[in-house]
Coordinates of C-alpha atoms in Angstrom, one line a residue:
M375 CA 94.0 -47.5 -18.4
V376 CA 97.1 -49.3 -17.1
R377 CA 99.9 -47.3 -15.7
F378 CA 103.3 -48.4 -14.2
E379 CA 104.9 -45.6 -12.1
R380 CA 108.6 -46.3 -11.4
V381 CA 107.8 -50.0 -10.7
S382 CA 110.4 -52.4 -9.5
R383 CA 110.1 -56.1 -8.6
S384 CA 113.0 -57.8 -7.0
F385 CA 113.6 -61.2 -5.6
A386 CA 115.9 -62.3 -2.8
A387 CA 119.1 -63.8 -4.0
R388 CA 121.5 -66.3 -2.4
K389 CA 123.1 -65.2 0.9
G390 CA 125.7 -62.5 0.3
S391 CA 124.4 -61.8 -3.2
A392 CA 122.5 -58.7 -4.4
A393 CA 118.8 -58.9 -5.0
V394 CA 117.7 -59.9 -8.5
F395 CA 115.5 -57.4 -10.3
A396 CA 112.8 -58.8 -12.7
L397 CA 111.7 -55.2 -13.3
D398 CA 113.8 -52.1 -12.5
D399 CA 112.3 -48.6 -12.2
L400 CA 109.8 -49.1 -15.1
S401 CA 107.4 -46.4 -16.1
L402 CA 104.8 -47.3 -18.8
E403 CA 101.3 -46.4 -19.8
I404 CA 99.0 -48.7 -21.8
P405 CA 96.1 -46.7 -23.4
R406 CA 92.5 -47.9 -23.1
G407 CA 91.2 -49.9 -26.0
E408 CA 94.5 -50.6 -27.7
I409 CA 96.4 -53.8 -28.4
F410 CA 99.7 -53.3 -26.6
G411 CA 102.6 -55.7 -27.1
V412 CA 105.5 -56.3 -24.7
I413 CA 108.5 -58.0 -26.2
G414 CA 111.8 -59.2 -24.8
R415 CA 114.0 -62.2 -24.6
S416 CA 113.6 -64.8 -21.9
G417 CA 114.3 -63.3 -18.5
A418 CA 113.5 -59.7 -19.6
G419 CA 110.6 -59.3 -17.1
K420 CA 107.7 -59.8 -19.5
S421 CA 105.7 -62.3 -17.4
T422 CA 106.4 -60.4 -14.2
L423 CA 104.9 -57.2 -15.8
L424 CA 101.8 -59.1 -16.8
R425 CA 101.3 -60.6 -13.3
L426 CA 101.6 -57.2 -11.7
I427 CA 98.6 -56.0 -13.7
N428 CA 96.2 -58.5 -12.2
G429 CA 97.9 -58.5 -8.8
L430 CA 99.3 -62.0 -8.9
E431 CA 102.6 -60.4 -8.0
R432 CA 103.2 -57.2 -6.0
P433 CA 105.9 -54.6 -6.8
T434 CA 108.7 -54.0 -4.4
G435 CA 108.7 -50.4 -5.4
G436 CA 106.4 -48.0 -7.3
R437 CA 102.7 -48.1 -8.2
V438 CA 100.6 -50.2 -10.6
V439 CA 97.4 -48.4 -11.5
V440 CA 94.6 -50.1 -13.4
D441 CA 91.5 -48.1 -14.4
G442 CA 92.3 -45.6 -11.7
I443 CA 92.8 -48.2 -8.9
E444 CA 96.2 -48.8 -7.4
V445 CA 96.3 -52.6 -7.6
N446 CA 99.3 -53.1 -5.3
A447 CA 97.5 -51.2 -2.5
L448 CA 94.6 -53.7 -2.4
S449 CA 94.0 -56.6 -0.1
E450 CA 93.3 -60.0 -1.5
S451 CA 89.6 -59.6 -1.0
E452 CA 89.6 -56.2 -2.6
L453 CA 91.5 -57.6 -5.6
R454 CA 88.8 -60.2 -6.5
P455 CA 86.5 -57.7 -8.4
V456 CA 89.5 -56.2 -10.1
R457 CA 90.7 -59.6 -11.3
R458 CA 87.2 -60.3 -12.7
S459 CA 87.7 -57.3 -14.9
I460 CA 91.0 -58.7 -16.2
G461 CA 90.9 -61.8 -18.4
M462 CA 93.9 -64.0 -18.9
V463 CA 94.9 -66.2 -21.9
F464 CA 97.7 -68.7 -21.4
Q465 CA 100.4 -70.2 -23.6
H466 CA 99.5 -73.8 -22.9
F467 CA 95.7 -73.2 -22.8
N468 CA 95.1 -74.5 -19.2
L469 CA 91.9 -76.2 -20.1
L470 CA 90.3 -78.8 -17.8
S471 CA 90.3 -82.1 -19.7
S472 CA 87.2 -83.5 -17.9
R473 CA 85.0 -80.5 -19.0
T474 CA 83.5 -79.8 -22.4
V475 CA 84.2 -76.7 -24.4
F476 CA 81.0 -75.1 -23.1
E477 CA 81.9 -76.1 -19.5
N478 CA 85.5 -74.8 -19.7
V479 CA 84.2 -71.4 -20.9
A480 CA 81.5 -71.4 -18.2
L481 CA 84.0 -72.1 -15.4
P482 CA 84.8 -68.6 -14.2
L483 CA 81.1 -67.7 -14.2
E484 CA 80.3 -70.8 -12.1
V485 CA 83.1 -69.7 -9.6
A486 CA 81.5 -66.2 -9.5
G487 CA 78.1 -67.8 -8.5
I488 CA 76.3 -66.8 -11.7
G489 CA 73.1 -68.8 -12.4
D490 CA 72.7 -71.4 -15.2
A491 CA 70.5 -69.3 -17.4
E492 CA 72.8 -66.3 -17.4
I493 CA 75.8 -68.6 -18.0
R494 CA 74.1 -70.0 -21.1
D495 CA 73.3 -66.5 -22.3
R496 CA 77.0 -65.4 -22.0
V497 CA 78.8 -68.5 -23.1
E498 CA 76.9 -69.3 -26.3
P499 CA 77.6 -65.9 -28.0
L500 CA 81.2 -66.3 -27.0
L501 CA 81.4 -69.7 -28.7
D502 CA 80.0 -68.0 -31.8
L503 CA 82.5 -65.2 -31.5
V504 CA 85.5 -67.6 -31.4
G505 CA 84.1 -69.9 -34.1
L506 CA 83.4 -72.9 -31.8
A507 CA 79.6 -73.1 -31.6
D508 CA 79.7 -76.5 -33.3
K509 CA 82.3 -77.8 -30.7
R510 CA 80.4 -76.9 -27.6
N511 CA 80.1 -80.5 -26.4
R512 CA 83.6 -81.6 -27.4
Y513 CA 86.4 -82.2 -24.9
P514 CA 89.9 -80.6 -25.1
A515 CA 91.5 -83.9 -26.3
E516 CA 89.3 -83.7 -29.4
L517 CA 90.5 -80.2 -30.3
S518 CA 93.5 -78.8 -32.3
G519 CA 95.9 -76.4 -30.6
G520 CA 94.2 -73.4 -32.3
Q521 CA 90.8 -74.6 -31.2
K522 CA 92.0 -75.0 -27.6
Q523 CA 93.4 -71.5 -27.7
R524 CA 90.0 -70.2 -28.9
V525 CA 88.4 -71.9 -25.9
G526 CA 90.9 -70.1 -23.7
I527 CA 90.1 -66.8 -25.3
A528 CA 86.3 -67.3 -24.9
R529 CA 86.9 -68.3 -21.2
A530 CA 88.9 -65.2 -20.6
L531 CA 86.1 -63.1 -22.0
A532 CA 83.3 -64.8 -20.0
T533 CA 83.5 -62.3 -17.1
R534 CA 83.3 -59.4 -19.6
P535 CA 86.7 -58.0 -18.7
K536 CA 87.9 -54.6 -19.6
I537 CA 91.5 -55.9 -20.1
L538 CA 92.7 -59.1 -21.7
L539 CA 96.2 -60.4 -20.9
G540 CA 97.9 -62.8 -23.2
D541 CA 100.9 -64.8 -22.1
E542 CA 102.8 -66.0 -25.3
V543 CA 99.4 -66.9 -26.7
T544 CA 100.8 -68.1 -30.1
S545 CA 104.2 -69.6 -29.3
A546 CA 102.8 -73.1 -29.1
L547 CA 101.0 -72.8 -32.5
D548 CA 102.0 -73.3 -36.1
P549 CA 102.2 -70.2 -38.3
E550 CA 98.8 -70.6 -40.0
T551 CA 97.1 -71.1 -36.7
T552 CA 99.0 -68.2 -35.2
A553 CA 97.7 -65.9 -38.0
S554 CA 94.1 -67.0 -37.3
I555 CA 94.4 -66.4 -33.5
L556 CA 95.9 -63.0 -34.1
A557 CA 93.1 -62.1 -36.5
L558 CA 90.6 -63.2 -33.8
L559 CA 92.2 -61.1 -31.1
A560 CA 92.2 -58.0 -33.5
D561 CA 88.5 -58.7 -34.2
I562 CA 87.7 -58.9 -30.5
N563 CA 89.6 -55.7 -29.8
Q564 CA 87.6 -53.9 -32.5
R565 CA 84.2 -55.4 -31.7
L566 CA 84.3 -55.3 -27.9
G567 CA 86.8 -52.4 -27.3
V568 CA 88.8 -54.6 -24.9
T569 CA 92.3 -53.5 -24.1
I570 CA 94.7 -56.3 -24.9
V571 CA 98.2 -56.7 -23.5
L572 CA 100.3 -59.4 -25.2
I573 CA 103.7 -60.5 -24.1
T574 CA 105.8 -62.2 -26.7
H575 CA 109.3 -62.9 -27.9
E576 CA 108.1 -62.8 -31.5
M577 CA 108.3 -59.5 -33.3
S578 CA 106.0 -60.9 -36.0
V579 CA 103.1 -60.8 -33.4
I580 CA 103.8 -57.1 -32.7
K581 CA 103.9 -56.4 -36.4
E582 CA 100.7 -58.1 -37.2
I583 CA 98.2 -56.6 -34.7
C584 CA 99.7 -54.3 -32.0
H585 CA 99.1 -50.6 -31.9
R586 CA 101.9 -49.9 -29.5
V587 CA 104.9 -51.9 -28.2
A588 CA 107.3 -51.8 -25.2
V589 CA 110.7 -53.5 -25.5
L590 CA 112.2 -54.9 -22.3
E591 CA 115.8 -56.0 -21.6
A592 CA 117.0 -57.2 -18.2
G593 CA 114.0 -55.7 -16.4
K594 CA 114.3 -52.3 -17.9
L595 CA 112.2 -50.5 -20.5
I596 CA 114.5 -49.7 -23.4
E597 CA 112.1 -48.5 -26.0
T598 CA 108.4 -47.8 -26.4
G599 CA 106.0 -46.2 -28.8
R600 CA 103.7 -46.8 -31.8
A601 CA 104.5 -50.2 -33.2
F602 CA 105.0 -48.8 -36.7
E603 CA 107.6 -46.2 -35.5
V604 CA 109.4 -48.7 -33.3
L605 CA 109.7 -51.3 -36.0
T606 CA 110.6 -49.0 -38.8
Q607 CA 112.9 -46.7 -36.8
P608 CA 114.3 -48.7 -33.9
R609 CA 116.5 -46.6 -31.6
H610 CA 118.1 -49.4 -29.5
A611 CA 120.3 -52.3 -30.7
T612 CA 118.2 -54.9 -29.0
T613 CA 115.1 -53.6 -30.8
A614 CA 116.9 -53.5 -34.1
S615 CA 117.9 -57.2 -33.6
F616 CA 114.2 -58.1 -33.1
V617 CA 113.1 -56.0 -36.0
R618 CA 115.6 -57.3 -38.6
G619 CA 113.7 -60.5 -39.1
V620 CA 110.4 -59.0 -39.9
T621 CA 111.2 -55.7 -41.7
G622 CA 114.7 -56.4 -43.1
V623 CA 115.6 -57.6 -46.6
E624 CA 118.4 -60.2 -47.0
L625 CA 120.9 -60.2 -49.8
P626 CA 121.1 -63.3 -51.9
A627 CA 123.6 -65.6 -50.4
D628 CA 126.3 -65.3 -53.1
L629 CA 126.2 -61.5 -52.9
A630 CA 126.3 -61.6 -49.1
R631 CA 129.5 -63.7 -49.1
R632 CA 131.2 -61.1 -51.4
L633 CA 130.0 -58.0 -49.5
S634 CA 132.9 -55.8 -48.3
D635 CA 133.1 -52.8 -46.0
Q636 CA 135.4 -50.9 -48.3
P637 CA 135.0 -50.0 -52.1
S638 CA 137.5 -51.3 -54.7
P639 CA 138.0 -50.1 -58.2
G640 CA 134.9 -50.9 -60.3
S641 CA 132.9 -52.1 -57.3
Q642 CA 129.2 -51.5 -56.8
A643 CA 127.7 -49.9 -53.7
V644 CA 124.8 -51.8 -52.1
L645 CA 122.2 -49.5 -50.6
R646 CA 119.2 -50.3 -48.4
I647 CA 116.3 -48.0 -49.1
T648 CA 113.3 -48.0 -46.8
F649 CA 110.0 -46.3 -47.5
T650 CA 106.7 -45.9 -45.5
G651 CA 103.2 -44.8 -45.9
S652 CA 102.3 -43.4 -49.4
H653 CA 105.9 -43.9 -50.4
A654 CA 105.7 -47.7 -50.0
T655 CA 104.2 -48.3 -53.4
A656 CA 105.9 -45.4 -55.3
P657 CA 108.1 -46.2 -58.3
V658 CA 111.3 -45.4 -56.4
V659 CA 113.8 -47.0 -58.8
S660 CA 112.4 -45.3 -61.9
R661 CA 112.4 -41.9 -60.2
L662 CA 116.0 -42.3 -59.1
T663 CA 117.1 -43.4 -62.6
T664 CA 115.4 -40.4 -64.1
I665 CA 116.9 -38.0 -61.6
L666 CA 120.4 -39.4 -61.7
G667 CA 120.7 -40.9 -65.2
I668 CA 122.4 -44.0 -64.0
D669 CA 121.5 -47.7 -64.0
I670 CA 120.2 -49.1 -60.7
N671 CA 120.1 -52.8 -60.1
I672 CA 117.4 -54.3 -57.8
L673 CA 118.9 -57.0 -55.6
A674 CA 116.0 -57.8 -53.2
G675 CA 112.9 -56.1 -51.8
R676 CA 109.6 -56.5 -49.9
I677 CA 106.5 -54.5 -49.2
D678 CA 104.6 -55.3 -46.0
T679 CA 102.2 -53.8 -43.5
I680 CA 102.9 -53.0 -39.8
G681 CA 99.8 -52.2 -37.8
G682 CA 97.9 -51.7 -41.1
E683 CA 100.4 -49.2 -42.4
P684 CA 102.5 -50.0 -45.5
F685 CA 106.2 -50.4 -45.2
G686 CA 108.8 -51.3 -47.8
A687 CA 112.5 -52.1 -48.0
L688 CA 114.7 -52.4 -51.1
L689 CA 118.3 -53.4 -51.7
V690 CA 119.9 -52.0 -54.8
S691 CA 123.3 -51.7 -56.3
V692 CA 124.7 -48.5 -57.9
P693 CA 128.2 -47.5 -59.2
G694 CA 130.5 -47.4 -56.1
D695 CA 132.5 -44.3 -56.8
E696 CA 132.1 -41.6 -54.1
A697 CA 130.4 -39.0 -56.3
T698 CA 127.7 -41.4 -57.6
R699 CA 127.2 -42.9 -54.2
L700 CA 126.7 -39.5 -52.5
A701 CA 124.4 -38.4 -55.3
V702 CA 122.2 -41.5 -54.9
V703 CA 121.9 -41.1 -51.1
S704 CA 121.1 -37.4 -51.5
A705 CA 118.4 -38.2 -54.1
V706 CA 116.9 -40.8 -51.9
E707 CA 116.6 -38.3 -49.0
R708 CA 115.0 -35.7 -51.4
L709 CA 112.3 -38.3 -52.1
N710 CA 111.6 -38.4 -48.3
L711 CA 113.0 -41.9 -48.1
Q712 CA 115.8 -43.4 -45.9
G713 CA 118.9 -44.8 -47.5
E714 CA 122.1 -46.2 -46.3
V715 CA 125.1 -47.9 -47.9
I716 CA 125.6 -51.4 -46.3
G717 CA 128.7 -52.4 -48.3
Y718 CA 130.3 -53.0 -51.6
V719 CA 130.5 -55.9 -54.1
A720 CA 133.0 -56.4 -56.9

């Protein structure tokens, strides 16, 4: 559906300095009908990637192909119908304060020269879809942040796009509103089959609704794949730092202060055990206790879902002598789980 083939986007630097690359030799494929997340810190190239999809920016190298059309090879007039097939939702809503909810959603249809009757036939179902039918005659100043974003989503869908681009669509919202907007986007994806591309700096957004994810750093693609696999088995240090906050389990503060890299006589080894899929709800501790015949102390744990698939993490302590420690790790692996010793506590 969307394909980047060795795409670079550079900007001229000060005299005597090398060009600055917002994207550097990036190759990426976004499948049709999926929710695809792009995550990275500020300056990673996320916004540039999004703007290349709808032709608001042109690559300095490589090809951007959308639905079989090489976007960067089109003239401005040739780009117009392509852009109508690509909706855009903004971080700060970009609503016109002098127009009602209905009129804001209708705006792209008016610009396209569509008649009043067809505009009404398109806009009213969209207001129902985003839950704002009762707000059709309200103005943006009368709406909450979440309601404004719902207007923005309805407006982006007005031209019946094949692709919906989201530019940090939840970063200006509180957690509860964020959850409702993400649920709405997931519903839209399922009902309408629209491909959704979200750029974000929040891994929680990726965890909640994305099927696949790409991780950018300094304009380069450092990791990509199914969201579940990237979040549960990150291969790059930058990805791991993003993931830690949404899939990790923290030690209680008093234990964290006493954690040491090396064992001491009588110390306990602290293990992190991670489990996925059908293993996420298995009685892991009781099985290990039965297999090994030792006491296992649970320190912390969580069970969550990533893209609808269960994922769990558990911190436990066991006797810290080498023989017991190796036996526990071996037993964890025999149960098809992942286990690692993260330190020792007296």
